[in-house]
mmCIF file of C-alpha atoms in Angstrom:
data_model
loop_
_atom_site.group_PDB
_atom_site.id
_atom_site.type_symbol
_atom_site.label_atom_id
_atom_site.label_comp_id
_atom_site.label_asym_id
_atom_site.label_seq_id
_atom_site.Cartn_x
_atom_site.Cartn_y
_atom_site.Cartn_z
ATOM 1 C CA UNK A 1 22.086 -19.187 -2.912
ATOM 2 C CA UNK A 2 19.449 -20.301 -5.604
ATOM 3 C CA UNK A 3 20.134 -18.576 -8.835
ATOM 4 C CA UNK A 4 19.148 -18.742 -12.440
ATOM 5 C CA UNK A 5 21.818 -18.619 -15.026
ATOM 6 C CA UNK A 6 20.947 -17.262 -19.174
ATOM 7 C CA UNK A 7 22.793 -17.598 -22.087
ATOM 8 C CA UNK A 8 23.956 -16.417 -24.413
ATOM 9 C CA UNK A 9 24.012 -12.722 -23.300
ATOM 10 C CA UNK A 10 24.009 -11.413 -26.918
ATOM 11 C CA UNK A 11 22.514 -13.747 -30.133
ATOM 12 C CA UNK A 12 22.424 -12.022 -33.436
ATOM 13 C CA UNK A 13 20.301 -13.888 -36.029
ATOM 14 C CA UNK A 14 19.306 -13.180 -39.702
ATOM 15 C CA UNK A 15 15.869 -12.289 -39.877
ATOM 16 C CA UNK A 16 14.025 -15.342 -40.660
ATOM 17 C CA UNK A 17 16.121 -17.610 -38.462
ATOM 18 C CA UNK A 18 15.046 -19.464 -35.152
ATOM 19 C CA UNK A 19 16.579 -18.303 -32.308
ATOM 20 C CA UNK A 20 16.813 -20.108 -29.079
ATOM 21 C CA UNK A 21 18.112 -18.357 -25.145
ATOM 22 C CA UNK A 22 18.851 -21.076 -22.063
ATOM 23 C CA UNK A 23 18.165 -20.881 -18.647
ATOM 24 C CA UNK A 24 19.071 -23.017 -15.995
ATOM 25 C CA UNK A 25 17.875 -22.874 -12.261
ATOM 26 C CA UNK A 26 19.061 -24.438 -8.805
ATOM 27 C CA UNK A 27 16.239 -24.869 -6.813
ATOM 28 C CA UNK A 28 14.407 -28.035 -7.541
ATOM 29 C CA UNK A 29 11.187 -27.522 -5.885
ATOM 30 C CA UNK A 30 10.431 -23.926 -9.053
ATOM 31 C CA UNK A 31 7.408 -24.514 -10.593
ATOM 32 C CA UNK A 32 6.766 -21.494 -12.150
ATOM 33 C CA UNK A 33 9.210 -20.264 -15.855
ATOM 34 C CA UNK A 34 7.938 -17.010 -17.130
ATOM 35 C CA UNK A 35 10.092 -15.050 -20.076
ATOM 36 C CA UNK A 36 10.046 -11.653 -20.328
ATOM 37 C CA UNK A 37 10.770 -9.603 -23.333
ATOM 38 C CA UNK A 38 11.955 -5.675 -22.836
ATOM 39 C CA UNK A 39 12.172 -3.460 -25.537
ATOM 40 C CA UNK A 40 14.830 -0.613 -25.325
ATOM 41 C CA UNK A 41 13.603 2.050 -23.300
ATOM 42 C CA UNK A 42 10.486 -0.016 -21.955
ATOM 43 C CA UNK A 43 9.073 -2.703 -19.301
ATOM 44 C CA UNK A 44 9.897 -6.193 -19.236
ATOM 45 C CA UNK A 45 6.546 -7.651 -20.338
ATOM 46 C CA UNK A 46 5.442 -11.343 -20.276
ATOM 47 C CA UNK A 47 5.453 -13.261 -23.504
ATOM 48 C CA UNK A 48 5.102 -16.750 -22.278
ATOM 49 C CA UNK A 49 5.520 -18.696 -19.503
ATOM 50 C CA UNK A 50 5.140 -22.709 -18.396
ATOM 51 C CA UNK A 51 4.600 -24.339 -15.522
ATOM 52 C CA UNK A 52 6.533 -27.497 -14.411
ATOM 53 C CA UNK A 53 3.309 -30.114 -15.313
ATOM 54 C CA UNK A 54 3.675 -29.162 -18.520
ATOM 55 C CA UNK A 55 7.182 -29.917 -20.732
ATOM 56 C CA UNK A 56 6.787 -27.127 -23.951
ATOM 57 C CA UNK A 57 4.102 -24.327 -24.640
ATOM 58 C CA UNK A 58 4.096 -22.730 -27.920
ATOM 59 C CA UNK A 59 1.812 -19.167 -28.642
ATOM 60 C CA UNK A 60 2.506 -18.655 -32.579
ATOM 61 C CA UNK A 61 6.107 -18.114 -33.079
ATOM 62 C CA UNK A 62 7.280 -18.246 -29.384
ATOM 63 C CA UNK A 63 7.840 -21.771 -27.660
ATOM 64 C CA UNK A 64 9.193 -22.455 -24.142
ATOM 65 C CA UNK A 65 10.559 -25.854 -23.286
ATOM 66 C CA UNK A 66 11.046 -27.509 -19.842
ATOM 67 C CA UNK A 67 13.711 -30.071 -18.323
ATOM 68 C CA UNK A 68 12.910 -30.662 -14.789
ATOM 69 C CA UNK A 69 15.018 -33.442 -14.669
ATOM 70 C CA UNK A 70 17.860 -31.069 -16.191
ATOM 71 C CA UNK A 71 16.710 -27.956 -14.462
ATOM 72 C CA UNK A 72 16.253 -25.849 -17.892
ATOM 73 C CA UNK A 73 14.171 -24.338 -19.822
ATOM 74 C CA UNK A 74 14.649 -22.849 -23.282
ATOM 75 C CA UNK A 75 12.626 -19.716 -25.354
ATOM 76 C CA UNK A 76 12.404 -20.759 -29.061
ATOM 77 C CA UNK A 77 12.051 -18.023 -31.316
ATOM 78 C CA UNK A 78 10.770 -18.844 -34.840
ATOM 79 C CA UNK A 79 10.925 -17.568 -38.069
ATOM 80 C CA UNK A 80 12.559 -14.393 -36.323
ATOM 81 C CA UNK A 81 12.065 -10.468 -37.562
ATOM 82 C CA UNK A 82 13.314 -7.113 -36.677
ATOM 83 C CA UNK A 83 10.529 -6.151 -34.048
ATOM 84 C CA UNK A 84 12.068 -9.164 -31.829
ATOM 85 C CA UNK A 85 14.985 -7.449 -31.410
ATOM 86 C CA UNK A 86 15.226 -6.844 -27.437
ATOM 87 C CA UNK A 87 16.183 -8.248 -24.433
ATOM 88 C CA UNK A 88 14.709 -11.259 -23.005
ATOM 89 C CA UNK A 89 14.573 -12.246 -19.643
ATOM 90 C CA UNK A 90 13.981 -15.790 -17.949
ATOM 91 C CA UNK A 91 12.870 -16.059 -14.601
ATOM 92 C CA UNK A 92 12.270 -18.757 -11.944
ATOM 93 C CA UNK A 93 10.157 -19.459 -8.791
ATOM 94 C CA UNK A 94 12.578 -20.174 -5.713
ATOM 95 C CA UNK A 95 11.481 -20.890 -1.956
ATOM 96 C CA UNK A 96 8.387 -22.141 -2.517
ATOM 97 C CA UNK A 97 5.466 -21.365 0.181
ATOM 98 C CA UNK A 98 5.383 -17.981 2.138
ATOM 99 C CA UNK A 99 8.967 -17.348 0.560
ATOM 100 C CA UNK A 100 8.408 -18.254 -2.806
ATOM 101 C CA UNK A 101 9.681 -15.559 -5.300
ATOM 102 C CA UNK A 102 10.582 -15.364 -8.906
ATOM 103 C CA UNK A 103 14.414 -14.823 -9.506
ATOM 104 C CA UNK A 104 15.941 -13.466 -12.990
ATOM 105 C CA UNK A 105 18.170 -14.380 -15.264
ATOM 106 C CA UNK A 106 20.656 -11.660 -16.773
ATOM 107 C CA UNK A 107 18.803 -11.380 -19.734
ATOM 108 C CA UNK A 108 19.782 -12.109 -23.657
ATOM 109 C CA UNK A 109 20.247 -9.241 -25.969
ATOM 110 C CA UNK A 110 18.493 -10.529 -29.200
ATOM 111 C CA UNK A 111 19.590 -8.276 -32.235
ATOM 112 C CA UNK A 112 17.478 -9.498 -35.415
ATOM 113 C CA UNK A 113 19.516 -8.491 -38.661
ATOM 114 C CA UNK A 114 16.885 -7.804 -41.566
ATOM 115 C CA UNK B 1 -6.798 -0.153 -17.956
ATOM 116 C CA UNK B 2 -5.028 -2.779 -15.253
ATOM 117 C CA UNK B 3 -1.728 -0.671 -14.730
ATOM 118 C CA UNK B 4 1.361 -0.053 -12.571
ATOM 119 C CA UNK B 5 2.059 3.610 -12.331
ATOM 120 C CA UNK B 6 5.320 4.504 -11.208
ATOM 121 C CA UNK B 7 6.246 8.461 -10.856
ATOM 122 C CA UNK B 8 9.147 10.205 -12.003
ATOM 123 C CA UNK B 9 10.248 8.330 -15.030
ATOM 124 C CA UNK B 10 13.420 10.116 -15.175
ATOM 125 C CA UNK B 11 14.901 11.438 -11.902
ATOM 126 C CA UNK B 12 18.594 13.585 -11.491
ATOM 127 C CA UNK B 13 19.465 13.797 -8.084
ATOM 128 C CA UNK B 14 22.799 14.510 -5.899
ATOM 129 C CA UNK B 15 23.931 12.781 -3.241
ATOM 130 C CA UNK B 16 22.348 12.983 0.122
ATOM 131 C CA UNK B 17 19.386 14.639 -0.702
ATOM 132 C CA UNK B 18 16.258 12.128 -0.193
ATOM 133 C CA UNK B 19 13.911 11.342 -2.805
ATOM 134 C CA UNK B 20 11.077 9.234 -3.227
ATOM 135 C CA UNK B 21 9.251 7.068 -6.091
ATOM 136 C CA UNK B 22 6.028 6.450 -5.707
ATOM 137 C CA UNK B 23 4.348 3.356 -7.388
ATOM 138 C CA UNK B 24 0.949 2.551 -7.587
ATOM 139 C CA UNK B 25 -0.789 -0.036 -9.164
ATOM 140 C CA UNK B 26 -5.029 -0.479 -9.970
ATOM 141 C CA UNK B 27 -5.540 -4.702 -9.709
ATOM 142 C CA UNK B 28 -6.071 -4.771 -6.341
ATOM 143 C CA UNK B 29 -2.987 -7.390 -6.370
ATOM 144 C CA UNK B 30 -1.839 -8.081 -2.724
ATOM 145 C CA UNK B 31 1.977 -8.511 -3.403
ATOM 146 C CA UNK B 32 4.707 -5.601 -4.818
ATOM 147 C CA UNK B 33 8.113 -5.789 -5.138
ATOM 148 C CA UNK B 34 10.911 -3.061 -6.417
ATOM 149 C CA UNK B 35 13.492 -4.212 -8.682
ATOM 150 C CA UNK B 36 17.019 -2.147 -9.715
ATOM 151 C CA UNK B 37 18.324 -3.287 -13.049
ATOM 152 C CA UNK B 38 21.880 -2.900 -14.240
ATOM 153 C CA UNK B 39 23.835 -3.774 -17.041
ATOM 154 C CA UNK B 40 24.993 -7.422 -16.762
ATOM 155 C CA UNK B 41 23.050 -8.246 -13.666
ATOM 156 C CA UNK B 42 19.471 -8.382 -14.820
ATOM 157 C CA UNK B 43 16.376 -7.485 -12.377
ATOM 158 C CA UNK B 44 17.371 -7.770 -8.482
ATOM 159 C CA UNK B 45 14.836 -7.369 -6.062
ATOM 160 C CA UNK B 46 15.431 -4.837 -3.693
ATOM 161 C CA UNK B 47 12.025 -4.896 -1.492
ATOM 162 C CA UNK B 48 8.714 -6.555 -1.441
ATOM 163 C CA UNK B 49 5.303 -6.274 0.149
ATOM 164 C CA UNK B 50 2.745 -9.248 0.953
ATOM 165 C CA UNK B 51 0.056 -7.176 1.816
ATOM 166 C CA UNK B 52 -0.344 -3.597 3.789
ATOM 167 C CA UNK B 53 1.969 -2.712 6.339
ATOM 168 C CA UNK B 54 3.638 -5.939 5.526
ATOM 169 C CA UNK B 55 7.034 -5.332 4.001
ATOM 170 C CA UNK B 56 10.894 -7.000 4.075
ATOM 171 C CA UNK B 57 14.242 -6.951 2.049
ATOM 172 C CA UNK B 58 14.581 -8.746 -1.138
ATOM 173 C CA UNK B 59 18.139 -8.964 -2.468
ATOM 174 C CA UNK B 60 20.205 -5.436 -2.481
ATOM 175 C CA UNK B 61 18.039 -3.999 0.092
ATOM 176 C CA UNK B 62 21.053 -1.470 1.434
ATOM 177 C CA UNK B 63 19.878 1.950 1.337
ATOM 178 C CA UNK B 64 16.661 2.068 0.490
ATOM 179 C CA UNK B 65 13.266 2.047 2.219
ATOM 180 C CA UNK B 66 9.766 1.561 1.576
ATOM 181 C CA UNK B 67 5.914 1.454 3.215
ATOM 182 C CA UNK B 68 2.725 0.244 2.051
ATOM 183 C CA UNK B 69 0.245 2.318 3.842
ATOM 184 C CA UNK B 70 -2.631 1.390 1.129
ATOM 185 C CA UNK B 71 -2.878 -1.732 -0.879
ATOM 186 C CA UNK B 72 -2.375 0.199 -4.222
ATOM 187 C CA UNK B 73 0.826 2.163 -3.228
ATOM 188 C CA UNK B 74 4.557 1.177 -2.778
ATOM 189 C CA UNK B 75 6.648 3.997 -2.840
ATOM 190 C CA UNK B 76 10.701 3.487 -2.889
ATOM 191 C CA UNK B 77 12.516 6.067 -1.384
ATOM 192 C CA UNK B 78 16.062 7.039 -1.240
ATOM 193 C CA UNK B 79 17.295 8.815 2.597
ATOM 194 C CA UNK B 80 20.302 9.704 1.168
ATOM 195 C CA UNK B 81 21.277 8.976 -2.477
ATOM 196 C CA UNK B 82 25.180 7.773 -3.537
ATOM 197 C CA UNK B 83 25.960 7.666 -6.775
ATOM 198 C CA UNK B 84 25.933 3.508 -6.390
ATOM 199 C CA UNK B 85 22.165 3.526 -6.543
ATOM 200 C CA UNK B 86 22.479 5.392 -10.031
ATOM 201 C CA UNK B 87 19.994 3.024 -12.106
ATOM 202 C CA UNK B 88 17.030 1.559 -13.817
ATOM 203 C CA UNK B 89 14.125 0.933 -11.384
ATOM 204 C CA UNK B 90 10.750 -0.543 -11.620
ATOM 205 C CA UNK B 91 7.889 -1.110 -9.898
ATOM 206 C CA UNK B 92 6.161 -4.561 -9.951
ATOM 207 C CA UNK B 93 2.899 -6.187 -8.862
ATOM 208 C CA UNK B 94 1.620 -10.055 -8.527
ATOM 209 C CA UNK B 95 -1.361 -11.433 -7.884
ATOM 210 C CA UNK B 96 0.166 -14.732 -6.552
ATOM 211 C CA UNK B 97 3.825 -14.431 -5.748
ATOM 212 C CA UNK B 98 6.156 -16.826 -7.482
ATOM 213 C CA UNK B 99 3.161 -18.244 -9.212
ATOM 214 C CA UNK B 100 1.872 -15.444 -11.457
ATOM 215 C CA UNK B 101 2.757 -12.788 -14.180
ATOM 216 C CA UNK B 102 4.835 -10.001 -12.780
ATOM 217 C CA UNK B 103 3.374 -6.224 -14.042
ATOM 218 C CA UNK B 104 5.893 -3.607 -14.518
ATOM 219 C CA UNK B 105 5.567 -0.079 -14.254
ATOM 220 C CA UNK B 106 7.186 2.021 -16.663
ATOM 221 C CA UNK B 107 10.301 2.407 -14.620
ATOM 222 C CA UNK B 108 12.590 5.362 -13.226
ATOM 223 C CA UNK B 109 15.902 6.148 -14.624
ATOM 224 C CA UNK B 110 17.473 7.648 -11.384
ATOM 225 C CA UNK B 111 21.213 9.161 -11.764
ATOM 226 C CA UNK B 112 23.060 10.058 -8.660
ATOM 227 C CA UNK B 113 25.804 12.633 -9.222
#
């Protein structure tokens, strides 16, 4: 079935450092990429997401890239600190139409070292 | 505040005996789904609503139920607990599924013994 694979499943960086998670999906008609970032013990909540008539977004430090042709997309994490430490989640529309749904990735433990 | 409310937030339960989360959510969004999330496997769906009295299975559907008898509420519930379904759950509401933001509740740590 359609799926959306993440990696890396852990990334430790030195705070300061960019930081970048991969996603790759199956279904060529998704159109919609949001990321979600979950701190321990919380929600996932929405930090960015792009659509697939647009290539990159960027909101301050946080950046999401798009390959349609490829079928990824990429979070970029600049000029990292310690309150980014979490677990990050890609996701991706599948079905499209009266099925369409969003399907996760496995999610990316990001562990910030100050 | 625009909100998904999901009730208990931690849960301890043995096996057989049913419970029920309820979820509700104040955006007047038409579409909720539930999600179970384990270690290694990310969110799966497990149901989903469209709109009331419209429900059907998302991914790990087996042994669970739910209704949506209002617009606002989605409860999950358990008939008879195994210690499988020992996990993370939350809530979730769309305005536009596949297309728009997915709002989490604060989720339910449910343990099965």
């Amino acid at each position: 079935g359609e799926n959306v694979e993440q990696h890396p499943s852990t990334l430790s960086v030195q705070e300061g450092d960019s930081a970048v998670i991969k996603c790759t999906y199956s279904d060529s008609a998704s159109n919609y990429f949001p990321w979600y970032k979950q701190e321990l013990g919380k929600r996932p909540q929405l930090i960015i997401d792009i659509r697939s008539n647009v290539g990159e977004k960027k909101d301050q430090r946080i950046a999401v890239t798009l390959n349609k042709t490829a079928k990824h997309f990429s979070l970029h994490i600049t000029e990292t600190q310690p309150e980014d430490s979490a677990v990050y989640f890609c996701a991706a529309s599948i079905g499209g139409g009266a099925t369409n749904k969003l399907i996760f990735g496995t999610g990316t433990l990001l562990a910030v070292q100050p | 505040e625009a909100q998904v409310t999901q009730n208990p937030r931690y849960l301890i339960t043995v096996t057989g005996k049913k419970l029920t989360v309820t979820c509700s959510q104040n955006m007047n969004h038409e579409y909720m789904s539930w999600y179970r999330q384990d270690p290694g496997l990310g969110l799966r769906q497990i149901y989903y609503s469209m709109n009331v009295e419209v429900t059907d299975k998302g991914d790990v559907p087996e042994g669970y139920k739910v209704s949506r008898k209002e617009k606002r509420n989605f409860p999950l519930i358990l008939e008879s607990p195994s210690p499988n379904q020992t996990s993370l759950y939350f809530c979730a509401s769309t305005r536009d599924r596949g297309n728009s933001p997915l709002h989490f509740g604060n989720g339910t740590r449910l343990t099965v013994t």
